Coordinates of C-alpha atoms in Angstrom, one line a residue:
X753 CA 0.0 0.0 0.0
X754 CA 1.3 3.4 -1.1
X755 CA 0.2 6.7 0.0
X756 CA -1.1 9.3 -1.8
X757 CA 2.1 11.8 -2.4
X758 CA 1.5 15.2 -2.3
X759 CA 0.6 17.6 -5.2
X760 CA 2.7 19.8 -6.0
X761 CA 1.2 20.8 -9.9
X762 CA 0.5 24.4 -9.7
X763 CA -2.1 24.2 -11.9
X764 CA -5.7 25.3 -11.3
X765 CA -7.4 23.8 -8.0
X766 CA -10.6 22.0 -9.6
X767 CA -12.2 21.6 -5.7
X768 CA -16.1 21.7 -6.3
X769 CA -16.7 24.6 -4.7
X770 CA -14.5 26.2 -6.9
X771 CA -16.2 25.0 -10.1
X772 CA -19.0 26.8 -12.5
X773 CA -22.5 25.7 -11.7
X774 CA -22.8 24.6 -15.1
X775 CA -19.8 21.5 -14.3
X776 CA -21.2 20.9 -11.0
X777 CA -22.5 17.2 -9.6
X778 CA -25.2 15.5 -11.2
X779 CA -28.2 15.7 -9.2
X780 CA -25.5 16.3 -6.1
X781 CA -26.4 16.3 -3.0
X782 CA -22.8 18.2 -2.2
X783 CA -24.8 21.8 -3.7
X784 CA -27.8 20.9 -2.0
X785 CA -26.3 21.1 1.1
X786 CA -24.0 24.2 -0.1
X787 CA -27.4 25.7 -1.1
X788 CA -29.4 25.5 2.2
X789 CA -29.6 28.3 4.2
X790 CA -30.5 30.6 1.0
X791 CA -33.6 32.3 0.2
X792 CA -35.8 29.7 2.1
X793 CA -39.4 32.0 0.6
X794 CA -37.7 30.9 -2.5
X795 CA -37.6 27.5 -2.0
X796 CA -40.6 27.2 0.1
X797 CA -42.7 28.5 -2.7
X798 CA -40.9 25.9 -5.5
X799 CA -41.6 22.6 -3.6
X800 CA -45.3 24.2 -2.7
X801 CA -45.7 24.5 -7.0
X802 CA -43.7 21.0 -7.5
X803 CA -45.8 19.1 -4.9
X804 CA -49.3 20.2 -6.2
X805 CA -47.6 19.2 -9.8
X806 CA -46.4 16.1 -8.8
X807 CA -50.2 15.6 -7.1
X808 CA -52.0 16.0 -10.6
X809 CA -49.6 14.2 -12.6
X810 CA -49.3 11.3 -10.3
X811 CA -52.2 9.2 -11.5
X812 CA -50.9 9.4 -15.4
X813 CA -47.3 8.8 -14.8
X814 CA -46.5 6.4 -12.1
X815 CA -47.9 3.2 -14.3
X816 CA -45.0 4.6 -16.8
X817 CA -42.5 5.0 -14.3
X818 CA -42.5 1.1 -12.5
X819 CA -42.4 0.4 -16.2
X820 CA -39.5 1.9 -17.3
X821 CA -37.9 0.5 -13.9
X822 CA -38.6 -2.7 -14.5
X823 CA -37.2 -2.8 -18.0
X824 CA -34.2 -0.6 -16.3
X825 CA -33.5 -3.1 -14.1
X826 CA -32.1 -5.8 -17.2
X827 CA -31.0 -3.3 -19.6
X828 CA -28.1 -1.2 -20.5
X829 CA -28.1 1.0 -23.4
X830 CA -31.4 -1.2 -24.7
X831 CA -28.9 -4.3 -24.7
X832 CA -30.3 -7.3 -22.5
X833 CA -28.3 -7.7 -19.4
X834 CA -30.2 -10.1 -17.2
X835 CA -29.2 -10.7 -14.0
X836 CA -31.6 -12.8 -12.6
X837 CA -31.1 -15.0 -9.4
X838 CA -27.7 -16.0 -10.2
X839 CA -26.4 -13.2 -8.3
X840 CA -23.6 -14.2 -5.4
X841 CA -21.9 -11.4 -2.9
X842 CA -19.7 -11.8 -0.6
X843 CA -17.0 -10.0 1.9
X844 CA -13.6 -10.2 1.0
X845 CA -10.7 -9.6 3.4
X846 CA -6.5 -9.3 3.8
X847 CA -5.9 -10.1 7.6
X848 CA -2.3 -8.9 8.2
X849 CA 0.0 -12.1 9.2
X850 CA 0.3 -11.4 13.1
X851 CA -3.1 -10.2 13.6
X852 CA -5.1 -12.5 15.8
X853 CA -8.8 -12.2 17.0
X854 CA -11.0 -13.2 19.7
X855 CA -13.2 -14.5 17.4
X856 CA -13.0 -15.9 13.8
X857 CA -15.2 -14.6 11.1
X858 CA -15.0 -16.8 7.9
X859 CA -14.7 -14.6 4.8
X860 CA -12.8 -15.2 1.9
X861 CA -9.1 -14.6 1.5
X862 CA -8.2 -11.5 -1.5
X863 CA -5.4 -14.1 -2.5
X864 CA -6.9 -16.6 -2.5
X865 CA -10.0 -14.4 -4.4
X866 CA -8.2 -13.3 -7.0
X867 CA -6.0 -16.4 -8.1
X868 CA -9.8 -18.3 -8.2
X869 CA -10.9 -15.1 -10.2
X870 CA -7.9 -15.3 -12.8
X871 CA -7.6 -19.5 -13.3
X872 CA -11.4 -19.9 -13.5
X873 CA -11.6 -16.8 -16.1
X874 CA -12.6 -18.2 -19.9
X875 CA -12.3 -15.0 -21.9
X876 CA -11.4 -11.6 -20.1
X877 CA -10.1 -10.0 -17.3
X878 CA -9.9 -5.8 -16.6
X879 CA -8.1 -4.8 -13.7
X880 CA -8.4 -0.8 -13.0
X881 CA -5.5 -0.1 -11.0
X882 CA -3.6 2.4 -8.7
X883 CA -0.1 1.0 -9.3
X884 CA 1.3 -2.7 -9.7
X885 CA 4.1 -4.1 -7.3
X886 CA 3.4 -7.8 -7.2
X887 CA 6.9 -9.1 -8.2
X888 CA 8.8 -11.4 -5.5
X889 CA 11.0 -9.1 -3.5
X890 CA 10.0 -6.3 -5.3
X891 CA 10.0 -3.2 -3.6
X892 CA 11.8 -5.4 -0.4
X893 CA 12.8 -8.3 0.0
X894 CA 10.8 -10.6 2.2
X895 CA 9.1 -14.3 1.7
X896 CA 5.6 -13.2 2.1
X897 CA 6.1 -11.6 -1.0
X898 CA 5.6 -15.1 -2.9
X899 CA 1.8 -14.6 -2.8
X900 CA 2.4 -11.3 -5.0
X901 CA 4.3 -13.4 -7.5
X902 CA 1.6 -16.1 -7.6
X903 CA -1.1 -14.0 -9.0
X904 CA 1.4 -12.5 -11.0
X905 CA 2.4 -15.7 -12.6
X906 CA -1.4 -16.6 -12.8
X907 CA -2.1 -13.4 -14.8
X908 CA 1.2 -14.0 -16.9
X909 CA 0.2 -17.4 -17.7
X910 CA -3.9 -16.3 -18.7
X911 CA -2.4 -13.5 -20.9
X912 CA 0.2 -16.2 -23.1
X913 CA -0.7 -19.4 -22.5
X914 CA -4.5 -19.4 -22.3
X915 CA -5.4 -16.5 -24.7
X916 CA -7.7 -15.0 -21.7
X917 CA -8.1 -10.9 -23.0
X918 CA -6.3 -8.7 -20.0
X919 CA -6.6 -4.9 -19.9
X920 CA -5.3 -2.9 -17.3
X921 CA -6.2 0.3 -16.9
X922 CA -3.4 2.4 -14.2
X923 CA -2.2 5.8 -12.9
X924 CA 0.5 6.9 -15.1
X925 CA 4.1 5.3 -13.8
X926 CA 6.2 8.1 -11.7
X927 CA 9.9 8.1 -10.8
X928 CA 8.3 6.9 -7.3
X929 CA 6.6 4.2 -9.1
X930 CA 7.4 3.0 -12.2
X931 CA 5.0 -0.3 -12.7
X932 CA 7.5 -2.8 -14.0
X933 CA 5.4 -5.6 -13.3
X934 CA 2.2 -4.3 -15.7
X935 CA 5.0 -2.7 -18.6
X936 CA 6.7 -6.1 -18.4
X937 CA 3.5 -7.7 -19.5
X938 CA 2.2 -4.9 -22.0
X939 CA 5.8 -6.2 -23.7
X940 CA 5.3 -9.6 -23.8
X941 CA 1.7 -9.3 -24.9
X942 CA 0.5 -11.0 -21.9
X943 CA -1.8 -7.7 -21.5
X944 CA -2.9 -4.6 -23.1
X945 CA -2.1 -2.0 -20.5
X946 CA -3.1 2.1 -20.4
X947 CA -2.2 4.5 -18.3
X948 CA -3.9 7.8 -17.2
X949 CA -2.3 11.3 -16.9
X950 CA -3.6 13.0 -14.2
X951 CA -1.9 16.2 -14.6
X952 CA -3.3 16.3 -18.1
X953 CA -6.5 15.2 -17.2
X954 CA -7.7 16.7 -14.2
X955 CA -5.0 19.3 -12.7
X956 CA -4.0 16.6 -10.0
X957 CA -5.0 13.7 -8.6
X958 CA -4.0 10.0 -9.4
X959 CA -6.3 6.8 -10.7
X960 CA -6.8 5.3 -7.0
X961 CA -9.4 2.6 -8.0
X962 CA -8.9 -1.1 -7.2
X963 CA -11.8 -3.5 -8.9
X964 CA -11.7 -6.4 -11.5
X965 CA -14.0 -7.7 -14.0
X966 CA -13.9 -10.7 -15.2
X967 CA -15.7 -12.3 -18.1
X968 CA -18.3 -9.2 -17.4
X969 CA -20.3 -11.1 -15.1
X970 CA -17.2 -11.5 -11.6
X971 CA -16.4 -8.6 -10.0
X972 CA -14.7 -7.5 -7.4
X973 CA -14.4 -3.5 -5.5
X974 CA -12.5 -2.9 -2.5
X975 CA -9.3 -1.5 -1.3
X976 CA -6.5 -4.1 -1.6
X977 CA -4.1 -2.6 -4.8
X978 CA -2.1 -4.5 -6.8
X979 CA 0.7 -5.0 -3.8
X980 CA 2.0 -8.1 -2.7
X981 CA 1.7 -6.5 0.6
X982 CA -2.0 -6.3 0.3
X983 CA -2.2 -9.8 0.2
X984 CA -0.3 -10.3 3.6
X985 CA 0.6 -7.2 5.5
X986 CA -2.3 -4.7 4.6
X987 CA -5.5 -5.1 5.9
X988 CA -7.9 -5.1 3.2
X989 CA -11.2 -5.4 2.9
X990 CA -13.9 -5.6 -0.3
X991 CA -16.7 -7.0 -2.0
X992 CA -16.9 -10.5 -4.3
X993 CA -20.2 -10.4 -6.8
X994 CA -20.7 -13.5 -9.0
X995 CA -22.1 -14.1 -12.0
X996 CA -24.0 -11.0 -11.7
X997 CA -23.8 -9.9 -15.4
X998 CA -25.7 -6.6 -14.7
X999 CA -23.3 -5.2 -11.7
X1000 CA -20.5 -6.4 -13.9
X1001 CA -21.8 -4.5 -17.5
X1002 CA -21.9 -1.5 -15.2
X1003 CA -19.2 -1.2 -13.7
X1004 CA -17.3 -2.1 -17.0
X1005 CA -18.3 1.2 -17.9
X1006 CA -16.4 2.6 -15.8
X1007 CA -13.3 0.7 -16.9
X1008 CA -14.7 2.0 -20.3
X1009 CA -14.2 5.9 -19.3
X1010 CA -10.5 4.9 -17.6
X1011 CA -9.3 3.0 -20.9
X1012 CA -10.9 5.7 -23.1
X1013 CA -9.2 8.6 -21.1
X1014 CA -5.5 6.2 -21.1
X1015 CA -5.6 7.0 -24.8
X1016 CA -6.9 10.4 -25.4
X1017 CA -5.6 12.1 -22.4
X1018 CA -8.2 14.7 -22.5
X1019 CA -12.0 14.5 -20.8
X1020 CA -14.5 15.2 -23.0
X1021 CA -17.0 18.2 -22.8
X1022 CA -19.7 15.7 -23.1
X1023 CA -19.4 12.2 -23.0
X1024 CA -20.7 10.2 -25.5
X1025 CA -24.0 8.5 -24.6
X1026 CA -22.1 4.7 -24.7
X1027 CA -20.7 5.7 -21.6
X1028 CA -23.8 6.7 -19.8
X1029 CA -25.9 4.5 -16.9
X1030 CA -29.5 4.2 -16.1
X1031 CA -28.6 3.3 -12.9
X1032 CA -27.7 5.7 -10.0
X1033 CA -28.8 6.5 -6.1
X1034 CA -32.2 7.7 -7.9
X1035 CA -32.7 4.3 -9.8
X1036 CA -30.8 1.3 -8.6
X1037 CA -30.4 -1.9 -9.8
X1038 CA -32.7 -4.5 -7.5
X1039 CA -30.4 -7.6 -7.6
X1040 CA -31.3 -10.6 -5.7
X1041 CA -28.7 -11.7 -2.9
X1042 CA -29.5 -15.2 -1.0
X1043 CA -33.1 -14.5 -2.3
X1044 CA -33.0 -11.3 -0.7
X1045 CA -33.9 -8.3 -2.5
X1046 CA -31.8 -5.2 -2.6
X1047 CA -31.1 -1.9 -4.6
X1048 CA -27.5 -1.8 -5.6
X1049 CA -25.3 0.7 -7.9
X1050 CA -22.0 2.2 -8.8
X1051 CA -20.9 5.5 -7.9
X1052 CA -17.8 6.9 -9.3
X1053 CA -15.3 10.0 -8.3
X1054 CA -14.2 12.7 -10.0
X1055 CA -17.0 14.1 -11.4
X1056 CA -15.5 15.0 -14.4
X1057 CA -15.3 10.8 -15.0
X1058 CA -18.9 10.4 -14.0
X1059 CA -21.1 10.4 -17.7
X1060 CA -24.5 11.2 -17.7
X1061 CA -26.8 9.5 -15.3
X1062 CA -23.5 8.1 -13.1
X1063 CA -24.1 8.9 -9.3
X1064 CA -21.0 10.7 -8.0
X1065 CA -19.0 8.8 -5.1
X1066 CA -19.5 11.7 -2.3
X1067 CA -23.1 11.7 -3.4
X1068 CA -24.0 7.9 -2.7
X1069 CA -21.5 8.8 0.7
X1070 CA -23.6 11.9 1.9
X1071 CA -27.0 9.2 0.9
X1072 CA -25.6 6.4 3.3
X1073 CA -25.0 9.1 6.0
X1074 CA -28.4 10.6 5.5
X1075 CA -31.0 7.3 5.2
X1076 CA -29.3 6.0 8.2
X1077 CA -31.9 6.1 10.9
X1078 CA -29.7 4.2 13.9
X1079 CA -26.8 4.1 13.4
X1080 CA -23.3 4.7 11.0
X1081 CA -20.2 2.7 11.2
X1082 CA -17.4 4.3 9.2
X1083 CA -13.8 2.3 8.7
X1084 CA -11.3 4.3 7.0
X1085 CA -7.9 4.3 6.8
X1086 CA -8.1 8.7 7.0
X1087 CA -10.6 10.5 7.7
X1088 CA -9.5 14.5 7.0
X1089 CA -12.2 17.9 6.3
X1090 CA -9.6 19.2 4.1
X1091 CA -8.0 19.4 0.8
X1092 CA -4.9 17.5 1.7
X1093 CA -2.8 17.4 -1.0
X1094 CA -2.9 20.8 -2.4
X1095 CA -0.1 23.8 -1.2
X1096 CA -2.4 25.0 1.4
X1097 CA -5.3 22.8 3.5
X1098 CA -8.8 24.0 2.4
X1099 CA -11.7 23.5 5.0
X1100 CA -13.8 20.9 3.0
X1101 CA -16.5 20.2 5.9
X1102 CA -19.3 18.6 3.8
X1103 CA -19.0 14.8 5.3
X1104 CA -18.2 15.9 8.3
X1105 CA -21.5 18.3 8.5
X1106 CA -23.6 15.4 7.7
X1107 CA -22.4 13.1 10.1
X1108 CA -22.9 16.3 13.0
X1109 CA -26.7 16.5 11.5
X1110 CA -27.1 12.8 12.0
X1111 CA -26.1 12.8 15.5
X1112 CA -28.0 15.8 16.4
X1113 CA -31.4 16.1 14.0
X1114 CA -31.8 12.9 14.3
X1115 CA -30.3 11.0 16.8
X1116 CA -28.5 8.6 15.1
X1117 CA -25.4 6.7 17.0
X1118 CA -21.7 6.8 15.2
X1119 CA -18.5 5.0 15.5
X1120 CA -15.7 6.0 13.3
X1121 CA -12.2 3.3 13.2
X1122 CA -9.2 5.4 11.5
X1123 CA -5.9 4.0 11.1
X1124 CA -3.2 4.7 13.0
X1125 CA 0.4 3.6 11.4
X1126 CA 3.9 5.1 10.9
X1127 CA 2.0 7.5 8.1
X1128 CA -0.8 8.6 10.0
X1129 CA -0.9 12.6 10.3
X1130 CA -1.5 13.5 14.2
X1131 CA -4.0 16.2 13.1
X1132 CA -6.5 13.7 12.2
X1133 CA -6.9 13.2 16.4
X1134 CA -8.2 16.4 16.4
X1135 CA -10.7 15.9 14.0
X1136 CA -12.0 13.0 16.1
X1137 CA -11.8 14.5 19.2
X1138 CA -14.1 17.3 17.6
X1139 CA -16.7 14.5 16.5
X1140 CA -16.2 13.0 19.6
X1141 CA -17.5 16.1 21.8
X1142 CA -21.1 15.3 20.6
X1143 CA -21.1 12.0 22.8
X1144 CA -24.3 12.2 24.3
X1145 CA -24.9 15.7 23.4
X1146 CA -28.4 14.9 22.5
X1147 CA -29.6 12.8 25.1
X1148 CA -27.9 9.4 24.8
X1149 CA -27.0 9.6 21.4
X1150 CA -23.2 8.4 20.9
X1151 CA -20.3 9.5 19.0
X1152 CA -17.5 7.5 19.2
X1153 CA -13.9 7.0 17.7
X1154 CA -11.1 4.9 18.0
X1155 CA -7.2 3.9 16.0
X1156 CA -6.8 0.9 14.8
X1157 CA -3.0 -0.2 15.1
X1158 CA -2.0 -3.5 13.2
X1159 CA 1.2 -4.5 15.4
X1160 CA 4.4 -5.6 14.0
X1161 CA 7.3 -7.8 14.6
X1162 CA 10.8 -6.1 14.2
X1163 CA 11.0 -8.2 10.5
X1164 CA 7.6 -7.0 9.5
X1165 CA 7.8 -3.5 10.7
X1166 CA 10.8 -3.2 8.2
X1167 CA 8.1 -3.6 5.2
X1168 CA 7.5 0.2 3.2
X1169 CA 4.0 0.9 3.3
X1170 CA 2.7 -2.2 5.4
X1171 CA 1.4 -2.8 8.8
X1172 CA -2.1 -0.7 8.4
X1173 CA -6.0 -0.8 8.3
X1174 CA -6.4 0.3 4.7
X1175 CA -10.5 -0.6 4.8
X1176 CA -12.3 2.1 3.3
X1177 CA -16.3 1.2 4.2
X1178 CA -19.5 2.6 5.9
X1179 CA -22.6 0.1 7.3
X1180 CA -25.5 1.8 8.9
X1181 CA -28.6 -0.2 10.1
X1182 CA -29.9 0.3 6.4
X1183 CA -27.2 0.6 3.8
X1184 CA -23.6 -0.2 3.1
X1185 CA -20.7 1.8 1.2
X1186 CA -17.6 -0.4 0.0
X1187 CA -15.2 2.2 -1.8
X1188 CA -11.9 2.7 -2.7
X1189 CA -11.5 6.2 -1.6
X1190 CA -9.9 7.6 2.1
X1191 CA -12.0 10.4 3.0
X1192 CA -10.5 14.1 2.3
X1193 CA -11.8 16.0 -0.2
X1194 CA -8.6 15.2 -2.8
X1195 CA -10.6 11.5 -3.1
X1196 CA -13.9 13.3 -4.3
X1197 CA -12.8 16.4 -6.5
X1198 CA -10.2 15.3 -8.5
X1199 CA -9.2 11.3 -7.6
X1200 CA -10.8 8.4 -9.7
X1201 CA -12.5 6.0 -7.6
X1202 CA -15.7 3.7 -7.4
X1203 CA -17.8 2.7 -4.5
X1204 CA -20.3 -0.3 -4.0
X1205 CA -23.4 0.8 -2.7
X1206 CA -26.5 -0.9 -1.7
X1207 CA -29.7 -0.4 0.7
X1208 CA -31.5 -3.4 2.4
X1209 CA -34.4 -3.6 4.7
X1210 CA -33.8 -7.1 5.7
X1211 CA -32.8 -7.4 9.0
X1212 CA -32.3 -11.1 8.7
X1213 CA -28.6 -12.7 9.4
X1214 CA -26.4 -13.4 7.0
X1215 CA -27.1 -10.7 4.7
X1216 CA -24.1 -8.7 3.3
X1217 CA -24.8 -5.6 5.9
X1218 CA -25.1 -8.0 8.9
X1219 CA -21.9 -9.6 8.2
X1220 CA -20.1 -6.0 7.5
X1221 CA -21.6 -5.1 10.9
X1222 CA -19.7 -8.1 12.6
X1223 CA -16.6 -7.3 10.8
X1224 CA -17.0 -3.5 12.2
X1225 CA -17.6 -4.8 15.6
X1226 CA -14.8 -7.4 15.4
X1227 CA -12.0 -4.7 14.9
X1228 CA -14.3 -2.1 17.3
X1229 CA -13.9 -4.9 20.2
X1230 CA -10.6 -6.3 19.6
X1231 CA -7.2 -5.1 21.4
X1232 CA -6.0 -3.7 18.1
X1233 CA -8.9 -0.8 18.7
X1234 CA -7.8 1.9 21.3
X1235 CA -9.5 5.2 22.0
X1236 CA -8.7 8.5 20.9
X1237 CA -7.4 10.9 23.3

């Protein structure tokens, strides 16, 4: 795991805020909230002449609307994409080696995830990638760096031997990270590989998405890049979905936008209507889980990667926050109100705001896990010492936060870039966010990432939130967890 270096272009700052109305979020809740406090007659008087609109037209236009749904929920760009009951989902994790639990929650391995994911693969396989260090010693020189060279090995032998299509889609190489691995295989054919220029593209900002597709109906999102240290000293977590043809066209268009913007270098005004989605926070998928029903879709970050009708990532994030009704459990590896990674920090308050209105509007209970490792900036105590004064400010209502510290041995703690909680997820009693994204502003405004997100009502066991819940509550209750003074 590699950290997000510092920005020093000196180009124009594209923070939202900071952006013409006309290139603003579609349908974002970011300006709505930026908006409130302003001419409330105004507004009062629009949703008085919307609702009594909305009143006469209802009885004409709701028989049209669950129609165009339904058919929305098995097409994309009018081509059949069914999805059925085949759907699987599942949590997938990187457990450091060291770290030992109380208890033992079975979920499935990211090694041994993605070598199933590449040898089972019959035609295809898109990675979208932050950077690739996979090689056997690469990077340093330890033994638990074999499980890096497996999947590499795997992938190597897909691309030559069994004529399996691999595209890899990755932040331009750097003088800090050059990508041997994926130009070493873009040479020997073994995969078609495309890289995206940031600087060009956006101002700043790197491609810091992590998911796979393979043979467009396996897919996997979370927050393990291609490291060998993701797959034994990171902790990692993420989402499996199989044979879900639907999630898997989606998303692909999003691995459409990064491979499209690896060769041109330059975001469109206006992005062709191939790239486009139906489906969004305003009109999910419903994909059946364990013959559970529940609305699912892919948000994306920065908005200038988002086509038409693509729900932006701190959109679905600000949703999650707000249709909680409980409670919010947040995991992130940083968790910062700020531009980070510009020349000077800019107040960026807009996650953190919801969370406070959650608490105190309506009373809903919040725990937040950040990281703590050898990278971690001290500031971010303060941060959660500032949520943290709302404990019980309204009533009994709790706000909560602790570090997580993954513990080393004096070999391990040797390892660049290792021994951390890199888990970037939210679960409330209604919803769960999977991303890719730590949460500053930088992640939202110009950073490419993607987020799972999906709403249940079921309050049965062994659903997908249930079993995020006990993972929260694992690392919450374990000795790893400490409070924040």
């Amino acid at each position: 795991m590699v950290s997000v270096t510092a920005n020093t272009n000196t180009k124009k700052d594209v923070h939202l805020a900071n952006q013409p109305r006309s290139n603003r979020p579609f349908a974002s809740l970011y300006w709505q909230r930026q908006a409130e406090g302003q001419s409330k007659f105004h507004i009062g008087l629009f949703v008085s002449i919307l609702l009594l609109t909305a009143l006469a037209s209802m009885v004409l236009f709701i028989p049209l609307m669950y129609n165009y749904n339904m058919l929305a929920f098995y097409t994309i760009n009018n081509k059949d994409v069914p999805c059925g009951n085949s759907c699987r989902i599942e949590i997938v994790e990187t457990i450091p080696e060291g770290l030992v639990y109380n208890e033992t929650l079975n979920h499935l391995d990211t090694f041994n995830l993605w070598k199933n994911l590449i040898w089972n693969a019959n035609s295809s396989i898109d990675i979208a990638s932050f950077y690739w260090t996979m090689r056997e010693n690469e990077t340093y020189a330890h033994p638990s760096s074999k499980k890096g060279e497996e999947i590499y090995q795997a992938l190597l032998n897909a691309g030559l031997r069994r004529n399996i299509t691999i595209r890899i889609a990755q932040n331009e190489p750097t003088t800090f990270q050059k990508n041997p691995d994926t130009e070493y295989l873009a040479q020997i054919k073994a995969a078609e590989v495309r890289s995206l220029n940031f600087t060009k593209l956006v101002g700043a900002g790197v491609l810091h998405t992590k998911f796979w597709i393979i043979d467009k109906k396996h897919v996997y999102i979370g927050s393990a890049n291609m490291d060998w240290r993701a797959l034994t000293h990171v902790k990692e977590l993420g989402v499996a979905i199989h044979d879900c043809p639907c999630i898997a066209a989606d998303l692909g268009k999003v691995f459409d936008v990064y491979w499209a913007l690896g060769e041109s270098n330059e975001v469109p005004s206006k992005w062709p209507e191939k790239y486009s989605t139906r489906y969004n926070a305003n009109n999910p998928l419903n994909v059946s889980f364990s013959d559970k029903t529940n609305l699912v879709y892919i948000s994306s970050a920065p908005p200038s990667f988002s086509p038409k009708g693509r729900t932006h990532d701190i959109d679905a994030l600000l949703r999650t926050i707000i249709n909680a009704k409980q409670f919010i459990y947040i995991s992130v590896m940083d968790y910062f109100p700020l531009n980070l990674y510009t020349h000077r920090y800019k107040f960026w308050p807009i996650i953190d705001n919801e969370i406070r209105r959650a608490v105190i509007e309506r009373g809903v209970n919040v725990k937040i896990l950040i990281s703590h490792w050898r990278s971690t900036r001290p500031m971010i105590f303060k941060f959660m010492n500032s949520l943290r004064s709302l404990d019980r400010v309204n009533g009994k209502v709790r706000v909560e936060t602790k570090k997580f510290k993954v513990l080393s041995t004096p070999d391990q703690d040797k390892i660049p870039f290792a021994r951390v909680n890199h888990n970037k997820y939210m679960v409330t009693d209604n919803g769960v966010f999977i991303g890719t994204s730590n949460w500053s502003a930088d992640y939202f405004t110009d950073t490419a990432g993607v987020s799972f997100v999906m709403t249940t009502n079921s309050t049965l066991d062994n659903t997908l939130r249930e079993q995020l819940v006990e993972v929260f509550n694992r690392d919450w209750n374990s000795s790893y967890a400490q409070n924040i003074y």
